[in-house]
PDB file of C-alpha atoms in Angstrom:
ATOM      1  CA  LEU A 286     -21.550 -27.704 -17.551  1.00  0.00           C
ATOM      2  CA  ARG A 287     -23.903 -26.501 -14.440  1.00  0.00           C
ATOM      3  CA  VAL A 288     -22.019 -23.645 -12.149  1.00  0.00           C
ATOM      4  CA  GLN A 289     -22.564 -21.579  -9.286  1.00  0.00           C
ATOM      5  CA  PRO A 290     -20.727 -18.157  -8.432  1.00  0.00           C
ATOM      6  CA  VAL A 291     -18.332 -18.434  -5.263  1.00  0.00           C
ATOM      7  CA  GLN A 292     -16.505 -15.088  -3.675  1.00  0.00           C
ATOM      8  CA  ILE A 293     -12.923 -15.142  -2.703  1.00  0.00           C
ATOM      9  CA  MET A 294     -12.641 -12.915   0.792  1.00  0.00           C
ATOM     10  CA  ASP A 295      -9.397 -10.931   2.059  1.00  0.00           C
ATOM     11  CA  ARG A 296     -10.148 -10.618   5.748  1.00  0.00           C
ATOM     12  CA  GLN A 297      -6.419  -9.980   6.461  1.00  0.00           C
ATOM     13  CA  GLY A 298      -5.463  -7.139   3.905  1.00  0.00           C
ATOM     14  CA  PHE A 299      -7.297  -4.117   5.151  1.00  0.00           C
ATOM     15  CA  GLU A 300      -9.224  -2.867   8.116  1.00  0.00           C
ATOM     16  CA  LYS A 301     -12.521  -4.792   6.549  1.00  0.00           C
ATOM     17  CA  PRO A 302     -13.075  -8.357   4.781  1.00  0.00           C
ATOM     18  CA  LEU A 303     -13.286  -7.096   0.868  1.00  0.00           C
ATOM     19  CA  VAL A 304     -14.445  -9.673  -1.951  1.00  0.00           C
ATOM     20  CA  ALA A 305     -11.056 -10.536  -3.720  1.00  0.00           C
ATOM     21  CA  ALA A 306     -12.568 -12.179  -6.405  1.00  0.00           C
ATOM     22  CA  THR A 307     -15.451 -13.931  -8.128  1.00  0.00           C
ATOM     23  CA  VAL A 308     -15.061 -17.079  -9.753  1.00  0.00           C
ATOM     24  CA  LEU A 309     -17.303 -19.947 -11.010  1.00  0.00           C
ATOM     25  CA  MET A 310     -17.071 -23.534  -9.985  1.00  0.00           C
ATOM     26  CA  PRO A 311     -18.903 -26.662 -10.531  1.00  0.00           C
ATOM     27  CA  ALA A 312     -22.596 -26.631  -8.846  1.00  0.00           C
ATOM     28  CA  GLY A 313     -22.537 -28.472  -5.669  1.00  0.00           C
ATOM     29  CA  TRP A 314     -18.761 -28.383  -5.304  1.00  0.00           C
ATOM     30  CA  ARG A 315     -17.331 -27.422  -1.971  1.00  0.00           C
ATOM     31  CA  PRO A 316     -14.912 -24.337  -2.011  1.00  0.00           C
ATOM     32  CA  GLU A 317     -12.315 -23.064   1.237  1.00  0.00           C
ATOM     33  CA  GLY A 318      -9.944 -21.070   1.486  1.00  0.00           C
ATOM     34  CA  GLN A 319      -9.122 -17.077   1.120  1.00  0.00           C
ATOM     35  CA  VAL A 320      -6.519 -14.963   0.414  1.00  0.00           C
ATOM     36  CA  ALA A 321      -3.608 -15.199   2.798  1.00  0.00           C
ATOM     37  CA  TRP A 322      -1.243 -12.593   3.321  1.00  0.00           C
ATOM     38  CA  ASN A 323       2.557 -13.358   4.391  1.00  0.00           C
ATOM     39  CA  PRO A 324       4.268  -9.620   3.933  1.00  0.00           C
ATOM     40  CA  MET A 325       7.943 -11.525   4.904  1.00  0.00           C
ATOM     41  CA  ASN A 326       7.254 -13.382   1.830  1.00  0.00           C
ATOM     42  CA  GLN A 327      10.828 -12.392  -0.722  1.00  0.00           C
ATOM     43  CA  CYS A 328      10.077 -15.673  -3.199  1.00  0.00           C
ATOM     44  CA  GLY A 329       6.455 -14.253  -4.385  1.00  0.00           C
ATOM     45  CA  GLU A 330       3.567 -11.940  -3.892  1.00  0.00           C
ATOM     46  CA  ALA A 331       2.885 -10.561  -0.561  1.00  0.00           C
ATOM     47  CA  HIS A 332      -0.779 -12.363  -1.000  1.00  0.00           C
ATOM     48  CA  GLN A 333      -1.570 -15.368  -2.260  1.00  0.00           C
ATOM     49  CA  PHE A 334      -4.861 -16.764  -3.442  1.00  0.00           C
ATOM     50  CA  ASN A 335      -5.068 -19.839  -1.270  1.00  0.00           C
ATOM     51  CA  TRP A 336      -8.113 -21.285  -2.718  1.00  0.00           C
ATOM     52  CA  LYS A 337      -9.173 -24.837  -3.863  1.00  0.00           C
ATOM     53  CA  ALA A 338     -12.906 -26.326  -4.515  1.00  0.00           C
ATOM     54  CA  THR A 339     -13.797 -30.184  -4.592  1.00  0.00           C
ATOM     55  CA  ALA A 340     -16.309 -32.226  -5.486  1.00  0.00           C
ATOM     56  CA  PRO A 341     -18.620 -34.287  -3.364  1.00  0.00           C
ATOM     57  CA  ASP A 342     -17.045 -37.261  -4.192  1.00  0.00           C
ATOM     58  CA  GLY A 343     -13.134 -36.039  -3.236  1.00  0.00           C
ATOM     59  CA  MET A 344     -12.291 -37.018  -7.074  1.00  0.00           C
ATOM     60  CA  GLY A 345     -12.778 -33.323  -8.458  1.00  0.00           C
ATOM     61  CA  ALA A 346     -10.671 -31.009  -7.504  1.00  0.00           C
ATOM     62  CA  MET A 347      -9.965 -26.777  -8.637  1.00  0.00           C
ATOM     63  CA  GLN A 348      -7.532 -24.759  -7.138  1.00  0.00           C
ATOM     64  CA  PHE A 349      -5.218 -21.708  -7.929  1.00  0.00           C
ATOM     65  CA  ILE A 350      -1.343 -22.006  -7.981  1.00  0.00           C
ATOM     66  CA  PRO A 351       0.494 -19.464  -5.795  1.00  0.00           C
ATOM     67  CA  ALA A 352       3.203 -17.004  -7.714  1.00  0.00           C
ATOM     68  CA  GLU A 353       6.826 -18.176  -7.063  1.00  0.00           C
ATOM     69  CA  ARG A 354      10.257 -16.770  -7.957  1.00  0.00           C
ATOM     70  CA  TRP A 355      13.495 -18.397  -8.216  1.00  0.00           C
ATOM     71  CA  SER A 356      17.004 -17.638 -10.193  1.00  0.00           C
ATOM     72  CA  THR A 357      19.975 -19.535 -11.743  1.00  0.00           C
ATOM     73  CA  GLY A 358      23.507 -18.370 -12.961  1.00  0.00           C
ATOM     74  CA  ASN A 359      26.845 -19.198 -13.609  1.00  0.00           C
ATOM     75  CA  PHE A 360      28.346 -18.262 -10.536  1.00  0.00           C
ATOM     76  CA  PRO A 361      27.556 -18.829  -6.936  1.00  0.00           C
ATOM     77  CA  MET A 362      25.188 -16.560  -5.248  1.00  0.00           C
ATOM     78  CA  GLN A 363      25.409 -15.543  -1.317  1.00  0.00           C
ATOM     79  CA  ASP A 364      22.296 -14.499   0.580  1.00  0.00           C
ATOM     80  CA  VAL A 365      19.715 -15.074  -2.201  1.00  0.00           C
ATOM     81  CA  PRO A 366      16.025 -15.914  -0.543  1.00  0.00           C
ATOM     82  CA  CYS A 367      14.867 -17.821  -3.387  1.00  0.00           C
ATOM     83  CA  PRO A 368      15.454 -20.873  -4.753  1.00  0.00           C
ATOM     84  CA  GLN A 369      18.323 -20.996  -7.201  1.00  0.00           C
ATOM     85  CA  VAL A 370      17.496 -23.910  -9.458  1.00  0.00           C
ATOM     86  CA  PRO A 371      18.517 -24.522 -13.493  1.00  0.00           C
ATOM     87  CA  ILE A 372      14.795 -23.157 -14.762  1.00  0.00           C
ATOM     88  CA  THR A 373      14.708 -21.329 -17.847  1.00  0.00           C
ATOM     89  CA  ALA A 374      11.298 -22.158 -18.844  1.00  0.00           C
ATOM     90  CA  VAL A 375       8.149 -22.535 -18.056  1.00  0.00           C
ATOM     91  CA  ARG A 376       7.888 -25.930 -18.998  1.00  0.00           C
ATOM     92  CA  GLY A 377      10.663 -26.571 -16.691  1.00  0.00           C
ATOM     93  CA  TYR A 378       9.082 -24.472 -13.987  1.00  0.00           C
ATOM     94  CA  LEU A 379       5.869 -26.988 -14.155  1.00  0.00           C
ATOM     95  CA  GLU A 380       7.819 -30.070 -13.778  1.00  0.00           C
ATOM     96  CA  TRP A 381       9.799 -28.669 -10.933  1.00  0.00           C
ATOM     97  CA  TYR A 382       6.113 -27.817  -9.342  1.00  0.00           C
ATOM     98  CA  VAL A 383       4.775 -31.212 -10.210  1.00  0.00           C
ATOM     99  CA  GLN A 384       7.897 -32.982  -8.664  1.00  0.00           C
ATOM    100  CA  ARG A 385       7.223 -30.914  -5.403  1.00  0.00           C
ATOM    101  CA  GLU A 386       3.679 -31.002  -5.006  1.00  0.00           C
ATOM    102  CA  ARG A 387       2.005 -33.805  -6.809  1.00  0.00           C
ATOM    103  CA  ARG A 388       4.430 -36.489  -6.114  1.00  0.00           C
ATOM    104  CA  GLY A 389       3.999 -39.942  -7.805  1.00  0.00           C
ATOM    105  CA  ALA A 390       1.991 -37.949 -10.449  1.00  0.00           C
ATOM    106  CA  ARG A 391       3.324 -38.553 -14.265  1.00  0.00           C
ATOM    107  CA  ILE A 392       3.235 -35.766 -16.687  1.00  0.00           C
ATOM    108  CA  MET A 393       1.472 -37.234 -19.653  1.00  0.00           C
ATOM    109  CA  ASP A 394       1.771 -34.079 -21.923  1.00  0.00           C
ATOM    110  CA  PHE A 395       2.894 -30.335 -22.189  1.00  0.00           C
ATOM    111  CA  ARG A 396       1.981 -27.592 -24.903  1.00  0.00           C
ATOM    112  CA  PRO A 397       2.777 -24.332 -24.798  1.00  0.00           C
ATOM    113  CA  ARG A 398      -0.280 -21.639 -24.208  1.00  0.00           C
ATOM    114  CA  PRO A 399       0.804 -18.133 -25.626  1.00  0.00           C
ATOM    115  CA  ASP A 400      -2.867 -17.293 -25.555  1.00  0.00           C
ATOM    116  CA  LEU A 401      -2.222 -17.407 -21.168  1.00  0.00           C
ATOM    117  CA  ALA A 402       0.714 -14.999 -22.007  1.00  0.00           C
ATOM    118  CA  GLN A 403      -0.430 -12.472 -24.100  1.00  0.00           C
ATOM    119  CA  PRO A 404      -2.021 -10.280 -21.627  1.00  0.00           C
ATOM    120  CA  TYR A 405       1.985  -9.769 -20.384  1.00  0.00           C
ATOM    121  CA  GLN A 406       3.243  -9.031 -23.758  1.00  0.00           C
ATOM    122  CA  GLY A 407       4.135  -5.513 -22.669  1.00  0.00           C
ATOM    123  CA  LEU A 408       7.177  -7.063 -20.372  1.00  0.00           C
ATOM    124  CA  ASN A 409       8.758  -8.374 -23.191  1.00  0.00           C
ATOM    125  CA  SER A 410      12.109  -6.502 -23.962  1.00  0.00           C
ATOM    126  CA  SER A 411      15.712  -6.504 -24.763  1.00  0.00           C
ATOM    127  CA  SER A 412      18.491  -3.992 -23.718  1.00  0.00           C
ATOM    128  CA  PRO A 413      22.300  -4.527 -25.014  1.00  0.00           C
ATOM    129  CA  MET A 414      24.993  -3.792 -23.118  1.00  0.00           C
ATOM    130  CA  GLN A 415      28.244  -1.618 -24.217  1.00  0.00           C
ATOM    131  CA  GLY A 416      31.129  -3.670 -24.591  1.00  0.00           C
ATOM    132  CA  GLY A 417      29.018  -7.067 -24.735  1.00  0.00           C
ATOM    133  CA  GLY A 418      26.163  -8.863 -23.326  1.00  0.00           C
ATOM    134  CA  GLY A 419      23.039  -7.354 -22.675  1.00  0.00           C
ATOM    135  CA  MET A 420      19.078  -7.801 -20.405  1.00  0.00           C
ATOM    136  CA  ARG A 421      16.487  -9.791 -22.170  1.00  0.00           C
ATOM    137  CA  SER A 422      12.772 -10.112 -20.274  1.00  0.00           C
ATOM    138  CA  TRP A 423      10.023 -12.161 -21.893  1.00  0.00           C
ATOM    139  CA  VAL A 424       6.799 -14.268 -20.772  1.00  0.00           C
ATOM    140  CA  GLU A 425       5.484 -17.976 -21.251  1.00  0.00           C
ATOM    141  CA  GLY A 426       2.771 -19.903 -20.859  1.00  0.00           C
ATOM    142  CA  GLY A 427       2.370 -23.282 -20.948  1.00  0.00           C
ATOM    143  CA  GLU A 428       0.321 -26.121 -19.329  1.00  0.00           C
ATOM    144  CA  VAL A 429       0.817 -29.578 -18.315  1.00  0.00           C
ATOM    145  CA  LEU A 430      -1.465 -32.756 -18.357  1.00  0.00           C
ATOM    146  CA  LEU A 431      -0.976 -35.078 -15.514  1.00  0.00           C
ATOM    147  CA  ALA A 432      -1.908 -39.157 -14.300  1.00  0.00           C
ATOM    148  CA  TYR A 433      -2.112 -40.119 -10.942  1.00  0.00           C
ATOM    149  CA  GLN A 434      -4.241 -41.956  -8.206  1.00  0.00           C
ATOM    150  CA  VAL A 435      -6.981 -40.213  -5.945  1.00  0.00           C
ATOM    151  CA  ALA A 436      -8.415 -42.827  -3.351  1.00  0.00           C
ATOM    152  CA  GLY A 437      -7.206 -45.835  -5.496  1.00  0.00           C
ATOM    153  CA  LYS A 438      -9.007 -44.507  -8.475  1.00  0.00           C
ATOM    154  CA  PRO A 439      -7.347 -42.658 -11.524  1.00  0.00           C
ATOM    155  CA  VAL A 440      -7.148 -38.836 -12.289  1.00  0.00           C
ATOM    156  CA  ARG A 441      -6.248 -36.677 -14.885  1.00  0.00           C
ATOM    157  CA  GLU A 442      -4.913 -32.738 -13.697  1.00  0.00           C
ATOM    158  CA  THR A 443      -3.998 -30.200 -15.992  1.00  0.00           C
ATOM    159  CA  ILE A 444      -1.751 -27.407 -14.202  1.00  0.00           C
ATOM    160  CA  SER A 445      -1.454 -23.981 -16.505  1.00  0.00           C
ATOM    161  CA  THR A 446       0.774 -21.258 -15.243  1.00  0.00           C
ATOM    162  CA  VAL A 447       2.878 -17.966 -16.902  1.00  0.00           C
ATOM    163  CA  ALA A 448       6.106 -17.251 -16.019  1.00  0.00           C
ATOM    164  CA  ALA A 449       8.190 -14.072 -16.692  1.00  0.00           C
ATOM    165  CA  LEU A 450      12.060 -14.537 -17.377  1.00  0.00           C
ATOM    166  CA  THR A 451      14.848 -11.841 -17.432  1.00  0.00           C
ATOM    167  CA  HIS A 452      18.189 -13.238 -18.636  1.00  0.00           C
ATOM    168  CA  THR A 453      21.126 -10.677 -17.834  1.00  0.00           C
ATOM    169  CA  GLN A 454      24.583 -11.084 -19.681  1.00  0.00           C
ATOM    170  CA  PHE A 455      27.972  -9.115 -18.305  1.00  0.00           C
ATOM    171  CA  PRO A 456      30.500  -8.732 -20.810  1.00  0.00           C
ATOM    172  CA  PRO A 457      33.656 -10.808 -19.943  1.00  0.00           C
ATOM    173  CA  ILE A 458      36.146  -9.151 -17.975  1.00  0.00           C
ATOM    174  CA  GLY A 459      39.896 -10.524 -18.612  1.00  0.00           C
ATOM    175  CA  ALA A 460      40.054 -13.757 -20.489  1.00  0.00           C
ATOM    176  CA  GLY A 461      37.294 -15.632 -18.395  1.00  0.00           C
ATOM    177  CA  PRO A 462      33.542 -16.340 -19.411  1.00  0.00           C
ATOM    178  CA  GLY A 463      30.879 -13.575 -18.894  1.00  0.00           C
ATOM    179  CA  VAL A 464      28.792 -13.744 -15.941  1.00  0.00           C
ATOM    180  CA  GLU A 465      24.812 -14.966 -16.323  1.00  0.00           C
ATOM    181  CA  LEU A 466      22.059 -15.051 -14.749  1.00  0.00           C
ATOM    182  CA  LEU A 467      18.411 -15.451 -15.305  1.00  0.00           C
ATOM    183  CA  GLN A 468      15.701 -14.751 -12.999  1.00  0.00           C
ATOM    184  CA  GLY A 469      12.169 -15.919 -13.282  1.00  0.00           C
ATOM    185  CA  GLN A 470       8.586 -16.145 -11.854  1.00  0.00           C
ATOM    186  CA  THR A 471       5.458 -16.921 -11.994  1.00  0.00           C
ATOM    187  CA  PHE A 472       1.998 -15.517 -11.981  1.00  0.00           C
ATOM    188  CA  THR A 473      -0.842 -16.981  -9.912  1.00  0.00           C
ATOM    189  CA  GLY A 474      -1.739 -20.500 -12.139  1.00  0.00           C
ATOM    190  CA  PHE A 475      -4.771 -22.772 -12.129  1.00  0.00           C
ATOM    191  CA  ALA A 476      -5.178 -26.596 -12.052  1.00  0.00           C
ATOM    192  CA  MET A 477      -8.078 -28.689 -12.134  1.00  0.00           C
ATOM    193  CA  ARG A 478      -8.530 -31.890 -12.047  1.00  0.00           C
ATOM    194  CA  ALA A 479     -11.425 -35.014 -12.748  1.00  0.00           C
ATOM    195  CA  PRO A 480     -11.769 -38.785 -12.946  1.00  0.00           C
ATOM    196  CA  GLU A 481      -9.946 -40.299 -15.801  1.00  0.00           C
ATOM    197  CA  GLY A 482     -11.880 -39.784 -18.871  1.00  0.00           C
ATOM    198  CA  ALA A 483     -13.816 -36.630 -17.533  1.00  0.00           C
ATOM    199  CA  LEU A 484     -11.583 -33.588 -17.726  1.00  0.00           C
ATOM    200  CA  ASP A 485     -13.026 -31.498 -20.429  1.00  0.00           C
ATOM    201  CA  PHE A 486     -10.146 -29.014 -21.201  1.00  0.00           C
ATOM    202  CA  ARG A 487     -13.021 -26.209 -22.667  1.00  0.00           C
ATOM    203  CA  ARG A 488     -14.334 -26.398 -19.066  1.00  0.00           C
ATOM    204  CA  VAL A 489     -10.975 -26.006 -17.806  1.00  0.00           C
ATOM    205  CA  ASP A 490     -10.759 -22.885 -19.880  1.00  0.00           C
ATOM    206  CA  ALA A 491     -14.076 -21.691 -19.074  1.00  0.00           C
ATOM    207  CA  LEU A 492     -13.554 -21.786 -15.491  1.00  0.00           C
ATOM    208  CA  ARG A 493     -10.212 -20.580 -15.519  1.00  0.00           C
ATOM    209  CA  ASN A 494     -11.718 -17.085 -17.177  1.00  0.00           C
ATOM    210  CA  SER A 495     -14.628 -16.643 -15.232  1.00  0.00           C
ATOM    211  CA  VAL A 496     -11.951 -15.219 -12.608  1.00  0.00           C
ATOM    212  CA  ARG A 497     -12.916 -11.701 -11.460  1.00  0.00           C
ATOM    213  CA  LEU A 498     -11.050  -9.210  -9.500  1.00  0.00           C
ATOM    214  CA  GLY A 499     -13.248  -7.608  -6.740  1.00  0.00           C
ATOM    215  CA  PRO A 500     -13.614  -4.136  -7.743  1.00  0.00           C
ATOM    216  CA  GLU A 501     -13.174  -2.758  -4.249  1.00  0.00           C
ATOM    217  CA  TRP A 502     -10.249  -4.712  -3.344  1.00  0.00           C
ATOM    218  CA  ASN A 503      -8.226  -4.226  -6.827  1.00  0.00           C
ATOM    219  CA  GLN A 504      -8.362  -0.293  -6.189  1.00  0.00           C
ATOM    220  CA  ARG A 505      -7.591  -0.543  -2.875  1.00  0.00           C
ATOM    221  CA  MET A 506      -4.418  -3.291  -4.154  1.00  0.00           C
ATOM    222  CA  ILE A 507      -3.196  -0.561  -6.627  1.00  0.00           C
ATOM    223  CA  GLN A 508      -3.365   2.009  -4.184  1.00  0.00           C
ATOM    224  CA  SER A 509      -1.608   0.147  -1.549  1.00  0.00           C
ATOM    225  CA  ALA A 510       0.949  -0.518  -4.467  1.00  0.00           C
ATOM    226  CA  ASN A 511       1.356   3.270  -5.515  1.00  0.00           C
ATOM    227  CA  GLU A 512       1.737   4.073  -1.182  1.00  0.00           C
ATOM    228  CA  ARG A 513       4.272   1.219  -1.358  1.00  0.00           C
ATOM    229  CA  HIS A 514       6.410   2.811  -4.314  1.00  0.00           C
ATOM    230  CA  ARG A 515       5.889   6.067  -2.621  1.00  0.00           C
ATOM    231  CA  ILE A 516       7.365   4.897   0.328  1.00  0.00           C
ATOM    232  CA  ALA A 517      10.435   3.388  -1.409  1.00  0.00           C
ATOM    233  CA  MET A 518      10.980   6.165  -3.106  1.00  0.00           C
ATOM    234  CA  GLU A 519      11.052   8.311   0.140  1.00  0.00           C
ATOM    235  CA  SER A 520      12.741   6.331   1.890  1.00  0.00           C
ATOM    236  CA  ASN A 521      15.910   5.946  -0.813  1.00  0.00           C
ATOM    237  CA  ARG A 522      15.591   9.905  -1.036  1.00  0.00           C
ATOM    238  CA  ARG A 523      16.244   9.982   2.900  1.00  0.00           C
ATOM    239  CA  ILE A 524      19.011   7.344   2.249  1.00  0.00           C
ATOM    240  CA  ALA A 525      20.716   9.461  -0.221  1.00  0.00           C
ATOM    241  CA  GLU A 526      20.491  12.469   1.657  1.00  0.00           C
ATOM    242  CA  THR A 527      21.718  10.696   4.771  1.00  0.00           C
ATOM    243  CA  ASN A 528      24.477   9.394   2.531  1.00  0.00           C
ATOM    244  CA  LEU A 529      25.384  13.224   1.241  1.00  0.00           C
ATOM    245  CA  ARG A 530      25.008  14.418   4.365  1.00  0.00           C
ATOM    246  CA  GLY A 531      27.544  12.354   5.702  1.00  0.00           C
ATOM    247  CA  ALA A 532      29.935  12.533   3.134  1.00  0.00           C
ATOM    248  CA  ARG A 533      30.195  16.519   3.880  1.00  0.00           C
ATOM    249  CA  GLU A 534      30.524  15.772   7.527  1.00  0.00           C
ATOM    250  CA  ARG A 535      33.467  13.089   6.884  1.00  0.00           C
ATOM    251  CA  SER A 536      34.562  15.794   4.109  1.00  0.00           C
ATOM    252  CA  GLU A 537      34.324  18.642   7.185  1.00  0.00           C
ATOM    253  CA  ILE A 538      36.083  16.127   9.724  1.00  0.00           C
ATOM    254  CA  ILE A 539      38.964  15.094   6.771  1.00  0.00           C
ATOM    255  CA  ALA A 540      39.376  19.181   6.390  1.00  0.00           C
ATOM    256  CA  GLN A 541      39.215  19.916  10.327  1.00  0.00           C
ATOM    257  CA  THR A 542      42.099  17.164  10.887  1.00  0.00           C
ATOM    258  CA  GLY A 543      43.730  18.342   8.188  1.00  0.00           C
ATOM    259  CA  ARG A 544      43.777  21.553   9.616  1.00  0.00           C
ATOM    260  CA  GLU A 545      44.529  20.760  13.456  1.00  0.00           C
ATOM    261  CA  ILE A 546      47.639  18.533  11.859  1.00  0.00           C
ATOM    262  CA  SER A 547      48.764  21.639   9.851  1.00  0.00           C
ATOM    263  CA  ASP A 548      48.587  23.586  13.181  1.00  0.00           C
ATOM    264  CA  MET A 549      50.836  21.275  15.101  1.00  0.00           C
ATOM    265  CA  GLN A 550      53.189  21.024  12.210  1.00  0.00           C
ATOM    266  CA  MET A 551      53.693  24.434  12.000  1.00  0.00           C
ATOM    267  CA  GLN A 552      53.649  24.680  15.853  1.00  0.00           C
ATOM    268  CA  GLY A 553      56.671  22.509  16.473  1.00  0.00           C
ATOM    269  CA  TRP A 554      58.450  24.510  13.435  1.00  0.00           C
ATOM    270  CA  GLN A 555      58.022  27.565  15.207  1.00  0.00           C
ATOM    271  CA  GLN A 556      59.395  26.078  18.590  1.00  0.00           C
ATOM    272  CA  ARG A 557      61.864  23.797  16.909  1.00  0.00           C
ATOM    273  CA  ASN A 558      63.199  27.116  15.201  1.00  0.00           C
ATOM    274  CA  GLU A 559      62.999  29.022  18.948  1.00  0.00           C
ATOM    275  CA  SER A 560      65.334  26.192  20.066  1.00  0.00           C
ATOM    276  CA  SER A 561      67.866  26.786  17.707  1.00  0.00           C
ATOM    277  CA  ASP A 562      67.542  30.148  17.852  1.00  0.00           C
ATOM    278  CA  ARG A 563      68.396  30.355  21.886  1.00  0.00           C
ATOM    279  CA  THR A 564      71.022  27.659  21.498  1.00  0.00           C
ATOM    280  CA  GLN A 565      72.954  29.574  18.723  1.00  0.00           C
ATOM    281  CA  ARG A 566      72.474  33.031  20.973  1.00  0.00           C
ATOM    282  CA  GLU A 567      73.540  30.930  23.885  1.00  0.00           C
ATOM    283  CA  THR A 568      76.434  29.379  22.294  1.00  0.00           C
ATOM    284  CA  ILE A 569      77.378  32.715  20.954  1.00  0.00           C
ATOM    285  CA  GLU A 570      77.735  34.236  24.533  1.00  0.00           C
ATOM    286  CA  SER A 571      79.117  31.499  26.014  1.00  0.00           C
ATOM    287  CA  ILE A 572      81.990  31.903  23.309  1.00  0.00           C
ATOM    288  CA  ARG A 573      82.261  35.296  24.146  1.00  0.00           C
TER     289      ARG A 573
END
């Protein structure tokens, strides 16, 4: 396999263009794309590796698959920006992706890829709740093999990704069933196609594993993530202070209102007593 290195650029995220990553591609292929930014994206990362490379005849290709988020549960969720689809495993996600992005393709095979999920094992956790229920998080890697046609000729394509899933089960209230919620997200995936009979999985893995993040870009991304975290923490602190100050002001207003009402009641009581005394005095004087 003859390969050549290619740079994937980020021209939008910082004050100057940076090399976001380098990857090996088959020699002579045509690369296109870069890192695309969409800060308003609530169902994936703010940045996506919108990049692919294509063989001269158009039959072979390799590309990155953007990260996505979704959710599902046994109760209706309102104002949820991400898709609500009944996907509970990486295989279901890959089938959903193929149905959307590879219309007409036939899934020939699926195989688990625990090796792809190995670097994310730290995300596995389990936390029981008091009174029943709990939260469990895990990661799964998977790969599908597709068959379809390009320009009337048969091709085979493999698509792989890693999905992180979190299942939360709340204790039941009364006689009703407990509420369950499953949230999922994928990390950047990888796809490669070749003419029928020419797809070599060892080459696919070699090209996938050749990806290296640009050192400066990666460091800037870490700093940016830390800064966003600091801003979020500061924002939460200010919101808490505002809420506390508002609670104090509301308490003072309530107390002041109570004092004014008490003064008004006392003044009214005194006026009624004075009126009663005056009436009594005038009645006695009239009798006399």
